[in-house]
Short mmCIF file of C-alpha atoms and ligand atoms in Angstrom, two decimals:
data_model
loop_
_atom_site.label_atom_id
_atom_site.label_comp_id
_atom_site.label_asym_id
_atom_site.label_seq_id
_atom_site.Cartn_x
_atom_site.Cartn_y
_atom_site.Cartn_z
CA UNK A 1 -74.75 -22.23 4.90
CA UNK A 2 -77.00 -25.66 5.25
CA UNK A 3 -74.01 -27.58 4.27
CA UNK A 4 -73.15 -30.78 6.51
CA UNK A 5 -69.49 -31.53 7.43
CA UNK A 6 -68.64 -35.02 8.33
CA UNK A 7 -65.55 -35.30 10.44
CA UNK A 8 -63.36 -37.71 12.22
CA UNK A 9 -61.99 -39.77 13.35
CA UNK A 10 -58.58 -39.07 11.69
CA UNK A 11 -57.29 -42.61 10.64
CA UNK A 12 -53.80 -41.76 10.63
CA UNK A 13 -51.51 -39.23 12.22
CA UNK A 14 -51.35 -35.79 10.43
CA UNK A 15 -48.31 -35.01 8.33
CA UNK A 16 -47.05 -32.15 6.10
CA UNK A 17 -46.72 -28.77 5.47
CA UNK A 18 -49.70 -26.46 4.17
CA UNK A 19 -49.61 -22.64 3.47
CA UNK A 20 -52.76 -20.94 5.21
CA UNK A 21 -54.42 -18.22 3.30
CA UNK A 22 -54.17 -14.64 4.12
CA UNK A 23 -55.22 -12.90 7.42
CA UNK A 24 -59.08 -11.78 7.51
CA UNK A 25 -58.64 -8.88 9.78
CA UNK A 26 -55.84 -7.31 7.92
CA UNK A 27 -57.15 -8.34 4.56
CA UNK A 28 -60.25 -6.09 5.68
CA UNK A 29 -58.05 -3.25 6.71
CA UNK A 30 -56.05 -3.18 3.55
CA UNK A 31 -58.86 -3.04 1.08
CA UNK A 32 -60.48 -0.40 3.35
CA UNK A 33 -57.56 1.97 3.42
CA UNK A 34 -56.35 1.41 -0.25
CA UNK A 35 -60.33 2.21 -1.55
CA UNK A 36 -59.71 5.71 0.51
CA UNK A 37 -56.01 6.09 -0.60
CA UNK A 38 -55.05 8.39 -3.47
CA UNK A 39 -53.60 6.18 -6.18
CA UNK A 40 -53.55 2.40 -6.66
CA UNK A 41 -52.46 -0.15 -4.15
CA UNK A 42 -51.19 -3.51 -4.89
CA UNK A 43 -52.15 -6.19 -2.35
CA UNK A 44 -50.86 -9.76 -2.21
CA UNK A 45 -52.04 -12.72 0.11
CA UNK A 46 -55.58 -11.20 0.28
CA UNK A 47 -58.10 -13.62 1.96
CA UNK A 48 -60.86 -14.32 -0.45
CA UNK A 49 -63.13 -15.64 1.84
CA UNK A 50 -66.81 -14.22 1.89
CA UNK A 51 -66.24 -11.91 4.67
CA UNK A 52 -63.44 -9.70 2.94
CA UNK A 53 -65.11 -10.18 -0.43
CA UNK A 54 -68.26 -8.42 1.02
CA UNK A 55 -65.76 -5.68 1.90
CA UNK A 56 -64.65 -5.20 -1.60
CA UNK A 57 -67.99 -5.40 -2.76
CA UNK A 58 -69.30 -2.59 -0.23
CA UNK A 59 -66.48 -0.37 -1.51
CA UNK A 60 -67.33 -1.35 -5.32
CA UNK A 61 -71.08 0.21 -4.61
CA UNK A 62 -69.31 3.40 -3.50
CA UNK A 63 -67.55 3.79 -6.93
CA UNK A 64 -63.99 2.04 -6.07
CA UNK A 65 -62.67 0.00 -8.74
CA UNK A 66 -60.81 -3.60 -7.92
CA UNK A 67 -58.79 -5.29 -10.50
CA UNK A 68 -58.34 -8.67 -9.57
CA UNK A 69 -55.04 -10.21 -10.90
CA UNK A 70 -55.75 -14.00 -10.38
CA UNK A 71 -58.55 -16.44 -10.34
CA UNK A 72 -57.95 -17.27 -6.57
CA UNK A 73 -58.40 -13.53 -5.94
CA UNK A 74 -55.66 -13.43 -3.75
CA UNK A 75 -53.79 -10.68 -5.83
CA UNK A 76 -55.38 -7.45 -6.49
CA UNK A 77 -55.24 -3.57 -7.17
CA UNK A 78 -57.33 -1.09 -5.90
CA UNK A 79 -57.71 2.04 -7.55
CA UNK A 80 -58.19 4.51 -4.65
CA UNK A 81 -60.58 7.28 -4.71
CA UNK A 82 -58.93 9.39 -1.91
CA UNK A 83 -60.14 10.15 1.39
CA UNK A 84 -63.31 12.24 -0.13
CA UNK A 85 -63.82 10.21 -3.38
CA UNK A 86 -66.51 7.50 -2.17
CA UNK A 87 -70.13 7.95 -3.84
CA UNK A 88 -73.26 7.86 -2.51
CA UNK A 89 -74.36 4.02 -2.90
CA UNK A 90 -77.73 3.53 -4.79
CA UNK A 91 -78.65 0.63 -3.03
CA UNK A 92 -77.89 -1.22 0.63
CA UNK A 93 -74.48 -1.84 1.68
CA UNK A 94 -74.28 -5.59 2.67
CA UNK A 95 -71.58 -6.97 5.08
CA UNK A 96 -72.96 -10.37 4.98
CA UNK A 97 -71.82 -12.20 8.26
CA UNK A 98 -68.99 -9.94 8.59
CA UNK A 99 -68.85 -7.96 12.04
CA UNK A 100 -65.61 -6.53 11.21
CA UNK A 101 -66.68 -5.00 7.83
CA UNK A 102 -69.76 -3.68 9.48
CA UNK A 103 -68.27 -2.35 12.73
CA UNK A 104 -65.21 -0.85 10.52
CA UNK A 105 -67.75 0.71 8.14
CA UNK A 106 -69.65 2.66 10.64
CA UNK A 107 -66.55 4.44 11.07
CA UNK A 108 -65.94 5.19 7.46
CA UNK A 109 -69.39 5.96 6.72
CA UNK A 110 -69.79 8.44 9.65
CA UNK A 111 -67.26 10.38 7.79
CA UNK A 112 -69.17 10.45 4.31
CA UNK A 113 -71.58 13.39 3.77
CA UNK A 114 -74.21 10.95 2.22
CA UNK A 115 -76.71 8.68 3.19
CA UNK A 116 -75.94 5.01 3.50
CA UNK A 117 -77.65 2.02 4.86
CA UNK A 118 -75.51 -0.98 6.24
CA UNK A 119 -77.28 -4.38 6.39
CA UNK A 120 -75.81 -8.08 6.82
CA UNK A 121 -77.14 -11.67 7.07
CA UNK A 122 -79.59 -12.78 10.00
CA UNK A 123 -76.52 -13.51 12.38
CA UNK A 124 -74.91 -10.17 11.82
CA UNK A 125 -78.55 -8.52 12.31
CA UNK A 126 -78.33 -9.79 15.93
CA UNK A 127 -75.06 -8.30 16.75
CA UNK A 128 -74.63 -5.21 19.09
CA UNK A 129 -73.65 -1.98 17.10
CA UNK A 130 -74.30 0.52 19.78
CA UNK A 131 -70.55 0.03 20.56
CA UNK A 132 -69.59 1.80 17.34
CA UNK A 133 -72.69 3.78 16.59
CA UNK A 134 -72.33 5.37 20.08
CA UNK A 135 -68.92 7.00 19.57
CA UNK A 136 -69.37 8.05 15.81
CA UNK A 137 -72.58 9.79 17.02
CA UNK A 138 -70.48 11.59 19.63
CA UNK A 139 -68.08 12.51 16.80
CA UNK A 140 -71.18 14.30 14.91
CA UNK A 141 -72.55 11.42 12.59
CA UNK A 142 -76.39 10.93 12.30
CA UNK A 143 -77.12 6.85 13.13
CA UNK A 144 -80.15 5.09 13.28
CA UNK A 145 -81.28 1.55 13.36
CA UNK A 146 -83.46 -1.30 14.94
CA UNK A 147 -83.24 -1.27 18.52
CA UNK A 148 -82.29 2.30 19.01
CA UNK A 149 -79.42 2.13 16.77
CA UNK A 150 -77.82 -1.12 18.27
CA UNK A 151 -78.82 -3.49 15.40
CA UNK A 152 -78.67 -3.39 11.76
CA UNK A 153 -79.96 -2.34 9.29
CA UNK A 154 -78.22 1.03 10.33
CA UNK A 155 -79.24 4.27 8.33
CA UNK A 156 -75.98 6.59 8.35
CA UNK A 157 -75.84 10.05 7.39
CA UNK A 158 -72.04 11.45 8.12
CA UNK A 159 -69.78 14.32 7.56
CA UNK A 160 -68.47 17.08 9.65
CA UNK A 161 -67.00 14.97 12.46
CA UNK A 162 -64.93 16.53 15.22
CA UNK A 163 -62.27 14.27 17.21
CA UNK A 164 -63.07 12.69 20.57
CA UNK A 165 -61.15 11.14 23.66
CA UNK A 166 -63.05 7.47 23.75
CA UNK A 167 -62.49 5.03 26.36
CA UNK A 168 -64.73 1.94 25.25
CA UNK A 169 -66.22 -0.35 27.90
CA UNK A 170 -65.43 -3.42 25.68
CA UNK A 171 -61.85 -4.43 24.61
CA UNK A 172 -62.59 -4.54 21.16
CA UNK A 173 -60.47 -4.10 18.09
CA UNK A 174 -63.52 -3.41 15.99
CA UNK A 175 -64.71 -0.74 18.01
CA UNK A 176 -61.21 0.87 18.32
CA UNK A 177 -60.74 0.61 14.62
CA UNK A 178 -64.10 2.10 13.79
CA UNK A 179 -63.44 5.22 15.80
CA UNK A 180 -59.87 5.53 14.20
CA UNK A 181 -61.14 5.00 10.80
CA UNK A 182 -63.95 7.91 11.62
CA UNK A 183 -61.06 9.95 12.93
CA UNK A 184 -59.43 10.19 9.57
CA UNK A 185 -62.35 12.62 8.78
CA UNK A 186 -62.45 14.62 11.79
CA UNK A 187 -61.42 18.36 12.84
CA UNK A 188 -58.78 17.62 15.34
CA UNK A 189 -57.04 14.62 17.20
CA UNK A 190 -58.89 11.37 18.18
CA UNK A 191 -57.74 9.30 21.05
CA UNK A 192 -58.96 5.72 22.10
CA UNK A 193 -57.72 4.26 25.42
CA UNK A 194 -58.56 0.48 25.91
CA UNK A 195 -59.46 -1.24 28.80
CA UNK A 196 -57.36 -3.90 27.83
CA UNK A 197 -54.91 -4.03 24.43
CA UNK A 198 -56.63 -5.70 21.41
CA UNK A 199 -55.34 -6.35 17.79
CA UNK A 200 -53.61 -3.59 16.46
CA UNK A 201 -53.57 -4.05 12.80
CA UNK A 202 -55.28 -0.77 12.08
CA UNK A 203 -52.54 1.04 13.69
CA UNK A 204 -49.94 -0.95 12.37
CA UNK A 205 -51.28 -0.27 8.74
CA UNK A 206 -52.23 3.26 8.65
CA UNK A 207 -48.61 4.37 8.61
CA UNK A 208 -48.22 2.40 5.43
CA UNK A 209 -50.81 4.79 4.01
CA UNK A 210 -48.87 7.69 5.37
CA UNK A 211 -51.02 8.42 8.33
CA UNK A 212 -49.10 8.18 11.51
CA UNK A 213 -50.64 6.64 14.66
CA UNK A 214 -49.17 7.45 18.21
CA UNK A 215 -49.39 6.05 21.43
CA UNK A 216 -49.58 8.94 24.56
CA UNK A 217 -49.78 8.02 27.94
CA UNK A 218 -52.07 4.94 27.12
CA UNK A 219 -53.99 6.89 24.50
CA UNK A 220 -53.86 5.67 21.07
CA UNK A 221 -53.74 8.83 19.24
CA UNK A 222 -54.49 10.14 15.61
CA UNK A 223 -53.67 13.42 14.11
CA UNK A 224 -55.29 13.55 10.43
CA UNK A 225 -52.84 14.50 7.91
CA UNK A 226 -55.49 15.15 5.59
CA UNK A 227 -55.50 12.04 3.33
CA UNK A 228 -54.09 8.47 2.64
CA UNK A 229 -51.39 8.01 -0.08
CA UNK A 230 -51.38 4.56 -1.63
CA UNK A 231 -48.10 2.90 -0.46
CA UNK A 232 -45.32 2.47 -3.36
CA UNK A 233 -44.65 -1.15 -2.24
CA UNK A 234 -47.02 -4.15 -2.49
CA UNK A 235 -49.20 -4.39 0.71
CA UNK A 236 -48.05 -8.02 1.91
CA UNK A 237 -50.96 -9.80 3.91
CA UNK A 238 -49.47 -12.76 6.22
CA UNK A 239 -50.99 -16.13 6.74
CA UNK A 240 -54.00 -16.17 9.28
CA UNK A 241 -53.06 -17.13 12.65
CA UNK A 242 -56.82 -17.88 13.42
CA UNK A 243 -56.96 -20.31 10.55
CA UNK A 244 -53.90 -21.86 11.26
CA UNK A 245 -54.58 -22.69 15.01
CA UNK A 246 -57.34 -25.13 13.60
CA UNK A 247 -54.61 -27.40 12.03
CA UNK A 248 -51.97 -26.62 14.95
CA UNK A 249 -54.79 -28.03 17.51
CA UNK A 250 -55.52 -31.05 15.28
CA UNK A 251 -51.79 -31.88 15.22
CA UNK A 252 -51.46 -31.29 18.97
CA UNK A 253 -54.31 -33.92 19.29
CA UNK A 254 -53.80 -36.75 17.22
CA UNK A 255 -50.68 -39.05 18.42
CA UNK A 256 -47.81 -39.31 16.32
CA UNK A 257 -48.61 -36.03 14.25
CA UNK A 258 -46.37 -33.52 13.06
CA UNK A 259 -47.38 -30.41 10.55
CA UNK A 260 -45.70 -27.39 9.53
CA UNK A 261 -47.46 -23.97 8.61
CA UNK A 262 -45.10 -21.48 7.34
CA UNK A 263 -44.94 -18.00 7.87
CA UNK A 264 -47.95 -17.59 9.98
CA UNK A 265 -48.70 -14.15 11.68
CA UNK A 266 -47.99 -13.92 15.40
CA UNK A 267 -48.98 -10.55 16.12
CA UNK A 268 -48.89 -10.52 19.98
CA UNK A 269 -52.64 -9.67 20.10
CA UNK A 270 -53.37 -12.62 18.19
CA UNK A 271 -50.94 -15.41 19.64
CA UNK A 272 -52.87 -15.99 22.99
CA UNK A 273 -53.75 -19.54 21.56
CA UNK A 274 -50.04 -20.26 20.83
CA UNK A 275 -49.43 -19.50 24.72
CA UNK A 276 -52.41 -21.27 26.03
CA UNK A 277 -51.76 -24.26 23.85
CA UNK A 278 -48.32 -24.40 24.85
CA UNK A 279 -49.46 -23.80 28.54
CA UNK A 280 -51.86 -27.07 28.09
CA UNK A 281 -48.47 -29.14 27.25
CA UNK A 282 -48.55 -28.69 22.95
CA UNK A 283 -45.21 -29.19 21.42
CA UNK A 284 -45.66 -25.93 19.11
CA UNK A 285 -42.16 -24.13 17.87
CA UNK A 286 -42.08 -20.90 16.38
CA UNK A 287 -39.33 -20.96 14.02
CA UNK A 288 -37.88 -18.37 11.47
CA UNK A 289 -39.30 -15.11 13.02
CA UNK A 290 -39.61 -12.35 10.32
CA UNK A 291 -41.89 -9.74 9.12
CA UNK A 292 -44.49 -9.68 6.50
CA UNK A 293 -45.50 -6.02 5.58
CA UNK A 294 -45.99 -4.39 9.04
CA UNK A 295 -46.82 -7.78 11.02
CA UNK A 296 -44.41 -10.65 12.80
CA UNK A 297 -44.77 -13.85 11.34
CA UNK A 298 -43.07 -17.28 12.32
CA UNK A 299 -43.00 -20.94 10.90
CA UNK A 300 -45.10 -23.00 13.23
CA UNK A 301 -44.23 -26.63 13.99
CA UNK A 302 -46.68 -28.67 15.81
CA UNK A 303 -46.29 -32.22 17.18
CA UNK A 304 -48.75 -34.43 18.64
CA UNK A 305 -48.62 -34.50 22.64
CA UNK A 306 -50.74 -34.87 25.64
CA UNK A 307 -52.59 -31.98 26.79
CA UNK A 308 -53.94 -30.82 30.03
CA UNK A 309 -56.53 -28.42 31.22
CA UNK A 310 -55.57 -24.88 32.20
CA UNK A 311 -57.13 -21.80 33.97
CA UNK A 312 -57.35 -19.03 31.33
CA UNK A 313 -55.25 -16.06 32.80
CA UNK A 314 -57.58 -12.58 32.28
CA UNK A 315 -54.87 -11.03 30.48
CA UNK A 316 -54.82 -13.66 27.54
CA UNK A 317 -58.42 -13.52 26.78
CA UNK A 318 -58.44 -10.53 24.23
CA UNK A 319 -55.53 -12.10 22.37
CA UNK A 320 -57.30 -15.57 22.09
CA UNK A 321 -60.96 -14.05 21.40
CA UNK A 322 -61.56 -16.06 17.95
CA UNK A 323 -59.61 -19.18 19.35
CA UNK A 324 -61.74 -20.06 22.40
CA UNK A 325 -64.20 -22.77 20.52
CA UNK A 326 -61.12 -24.50 19.38
CA UNK A 327 -59.63 -24.31 22.76
CA UNK A 328 -62.63 -25.85 24.06
CA UNK A 329 -62.66 -28.46 21.80
CA UNK A 330 -58.72 -29.38 22.65
CA UNK A 331 -59.74 -29.23 26.61
CA UNK A 332 -62.39 -31.77 26.02
CA UNK A 333 -59.74 -34.20 24.90
CA UNK A 334 -57.13 -33.14 27.70
CA UNK A 335 -56.55 -34.36 30.87
CA UNK A 336 -57.84 -32.46 34.09
CA UNK A 337 -59.92 -29.22 34.03
CA UNK A 338 -59.99 -26.14 31.74
CA UNK A 339 -61.51 -22.98 33.19
CA UNK A 340 -62.65 -19.67 31.29
CA UNK A 341 -64.18 -16.95 33.05
CA UNK A 342 -64.37 -13.25 32.32
CA UNK A 343 -65.11 -13.87 28.50
CA UNK A 344 -68.85 -12.78 27.77
CA UNK A 345 -67.86 -11.07 24.61
CA UNK A 346 -68.11 -14.77 23.29
CA UNK A 347 -71.85 -14.55 23.74
CA UNK A 348 -72.07 -11.86 20.95
CA UNK A 349 -69.96 -13.10 18.26
CA UNK A 350 -71.24 -15.00 14.75
CA UNK A 351 -73.11 -16.92 17.46
CA UNK A 352 -73.18 -17.37 21.22
CA UNK A 353 -70.05 -19.21 21.17
CA UNK A 354 -70.37 -20.39 24.83
CA UNK A 355 -73.67 -22.02 24.46
CA UNK A 356 -73.24 -23.39 21.04
CA UNK A 357 -70.19 -24.93 21.78
CA UNK A 358 -71.41 -26.40 25.26
CA UNK A 359 -74.17 -28.01 23.27
CA UNK A 360 -72.01 -29.55 20.57
CA UNK A 361 -69.28 -30.74 22.80
CA UNK A 362 -71.99 -32.19 25.18
CA UNK A 363 -73.54 -33.82 22.48
CA UNK A 364 -70.52 -35.64 21.39
CA UNK A 365 -69.72 -36.54 24.82
CA UNK A 366 -67.95 -34.06 26.67
CA UNK A 367 -68.35 -32.73 30.29
CA UNK A 368 -69.03 -29.04 29.67
CA UNK A 369 -70.60 -26.46 32.45
CA UNK A 370 -71.71 -23.38 30.78
CA UNK A 371 -70.90 -20.16 33.14
CA UNK A 372 -72.38 -16.64 32.25
CA UNK A 373 -68.85 -15.54 30.96
CA UNK A 374 -67.18 -18.86 30.34
CA UNK A 375 -66.91 -22.69 30.52
CA UNK A 376 -65.73 -25.19 32.97
CA UNK A 377 -64.57 -28.27 30.98
CA UNK A 378 -63.47 -31.70 32.56
CA UNK A 379 -61.41 -33.40 29.91
CA UNK A 380 -61.55 -36.85 28.72
CA UNK A 381 -62.49 -38.19 25.71
CA UNK A 382 -65.37 -37.86 23.09
CA UNK A 383 -67.64 -40.58 21.64
CA UNK A 384 -69.01 -38.54 18.81
CA UNK A 385 -71.42 -40.71 16.61
CA UNK A 386 -73.58 -37.76 16.74
CA UNK A 387 -74.97 -34.66 14.74
CA UNK A 388 -74.12 -31.19 16.05
CA UNK A 389 -75.38 -27.71 15.09
CA UNK A 390 -72.64 -25.15 13.98
CA UNK A 391 -75.53 -22.47 13.88
CA UNK A 392 -73.87 -21.02 10.98
CA UNK A 393 -70.71 -20.00 12.94
CA UNK A 394 -67.69 -20.88 10.87
CA UNK A 395 -65.20 -21.22 14.00
CA UNK A 396 -67.63 -23.58 15.75
CA UNK A 397 -67.93 -25.74 12.79
CA UNK A 398 -64.16 -25.85 12.34
CA UNK A 399 -63.34 -26.52 16.14
CA UNK A 400 -66.04 -29.28 16.06
CA UNK A 401 -64.33 -30.78 12.93
CA UNK A 402 -61.07 -30.36 14.70
CA UNK A 403 -62.36 -32.15 17.79
CA UNK A 404 -63.85 -34.91 15.72
CA UNK A 405 -60.33 -36.21 14.52
CA UNK A 406 -59.89 -37.43 18.21
CA UNK A 407 -63.52 -38.83 18.64
CA UNK A 408 -64.53 -42.66 18.53
CA UNK A 409 -66.99 -41.96 15.82
CA UNK A 410 -67.71 -39.25 13.11
CA UNK A 411 -69.38 -35.95 13.89
CA UNK A 412 -71.97 -34.91 11.45
CA UNK A 413 -71.72 -30.96 11.76
CA UNK A 414 -74.62 -29.15 10.38
CA UNK A 415 -75.22 -25.62 9.30
CA UNK A 416 -71.33 -25.51 8.48
CA UNK A 417 -71.00 -23.63 5.17
CA UNK A 418 -70.03 -20.43 6.70
CA UNK A 419 -66.66 -22.11 6.72
CA UNK A 420 -66.76 -20.23 3.50
CA UNK A 421 -66.59 -16.77 5.30
CA UNK A 422 -63.22 -17.31 6.81
CA UNK A 423 -61.29 -20.01 5.60
CA UNK A 424 -62.72 -21.41 2.24
CA UNK A 425 -59.93 -23.96 1.86
CA UNK A 426 -60.15 -25.62 5.43
CA UNK A 427 -61.65 -29.00 4.02
CA UNK A 428 -58.92 -29.33 1.18
CA UNK A 429 -55.96 -28.26 3.43
CA UNK A 430 -57.23 -30.29 6.13
CA UNK A 431 -57.42 -33.38 4.07
CA UNK A 432 -54.11 -32.86 2.54
CA UNK A 433 -52.78 -33.21 6.24
CA UNK A 434 -54.87 -36.16 6.61
CA UNK A 435 -57.70 -35.19 8.26
CA UNK A 436 -60.90 -36.90 7.94
CA UNK A 437 -63.27 -34.29 6.34
CA UNK A 438 -65.96 -34.36 3.65
CA UNK A 439 -68.77 -32.67 2.69
CA UNK A 440 -72.39 -34.10 2.50
CA UNK A 441 -75.42 -32.25 1.19
CA UNK A 442 -77.85 -31.75 3.67
C1 LIG B 1 -61.70 -8.55 14.80
C2 LIG B 1 -61.89 -8.14 16.13
C3 LIG B 1 -62.40 -8.94 17.13
C4 LIG B 1 -62.55 -10.60 16.30
C5 LIG B 1 -63.03 -10.48 15.09
C6 LIG B 1 -62.13 -9.62 14.11
C7 LIG B 1 -61.00 -7.45 13.83
O1 LIG B 1 -63.76 -8.80 17.31
O2 LIG B 1 -63.33 -11.27 17.32
O3 LIG B 1 -63.07 -11.77 14.69
O4 LIG B 1 -60.60 -7.73 12.91
O5 LIG B 1 -60.81 -6.06 14.17
P1 LIG B 1 -63.84 -7.68 18.66
O6 LIG B 1 -63.20 -6.51 18.35
O7 LIG B 1 -65.37 -7.49 18.84
O8 LIG B 1 -63.59 -8.47 19.78
#
């Protein structure tokens, strides 16, 4: 956690082709569904970052066996125990830094007729949980926790759920997925209507395990079929669009660069950053469109170009939610003004991403005005030659490392060890492309 990353400036244009590791969101869901399916599920392209390993460990504590097939832990077989086969854990279930693990597990644990306690790291203990605890309580689960059940640790005793109609106030794939997973265990139909569409990986993956999910008049609808079945073919996980974004933006920012990223997930609920980066003037091509598993993919090719600021349309916010720290970094190095409003959710991510990015970019020499629900950035150059604090947030650390490639002097990024939660090979792959990156012990 306390590691320092020394980044930038890039000494030469970025060049090359690297394969981005598996998608974090999809890896979580693959292990979860496989663990609760009848039979063995073979998974390839799993992201072996700390977040996904936490999800695997949570199921191991409830009696699910996992066979790893390679040292990199990207290929595994999950020996599913069936929908009603999880065992009461002897100790707490630790989600670490992973919001997706914690929130989706609330749905799974709500369906279990036993007691469990869900914990995480200091950052996760600050993040709101009422958004998932409230709906599953309505479905019949007993949940208590700090702050009236809004913060970890949460104590959960589930079982005997009934389906509900649920209209969350926040557009959140984690909330939607939590309720759909609880719906697997419920009597009757569970329906969710979102204020804005969010990533639909859960809805795309459930049918692979024999559980259809429909959409009726805007309601995402799950009528439980009574169990999940391990798919006969391997579950393939595409490269993570959110991780690819770091190298795509770095290439767009450094003059003369050309970087290719093969077979990256381009789910339309995840590709907001591609659209915004193109709107900012980037030369970003999506070639060879095809499918991996139930997800669309394409080869991304990015060439360095001059970028300019944009006003982010509200409809793009949910589709870009994890990439805003990175786009703030790009905006600081673009021409003109970049404006984001209506994105208050950024304040309750792994860190307060509005405040932490405003402080870090400000320290590096950017002109950033913090708004309650976004930022206004006046583009220009970055002096660098400073220390910034990533506050243990992986995406802040990597966004600042990208910004530093175009700074005039190196940036020392403190508390950057959390990069290992989602993209453990970020530094080595970035170095292969020619980014200036090195670890220094704190
Ligand atoms: C995720 C959903 C998003 C995203 C997170 C992963 C998921 O969170 O920020 O990194 O896998 O469902 P919200 O659902 O809270 O927006």
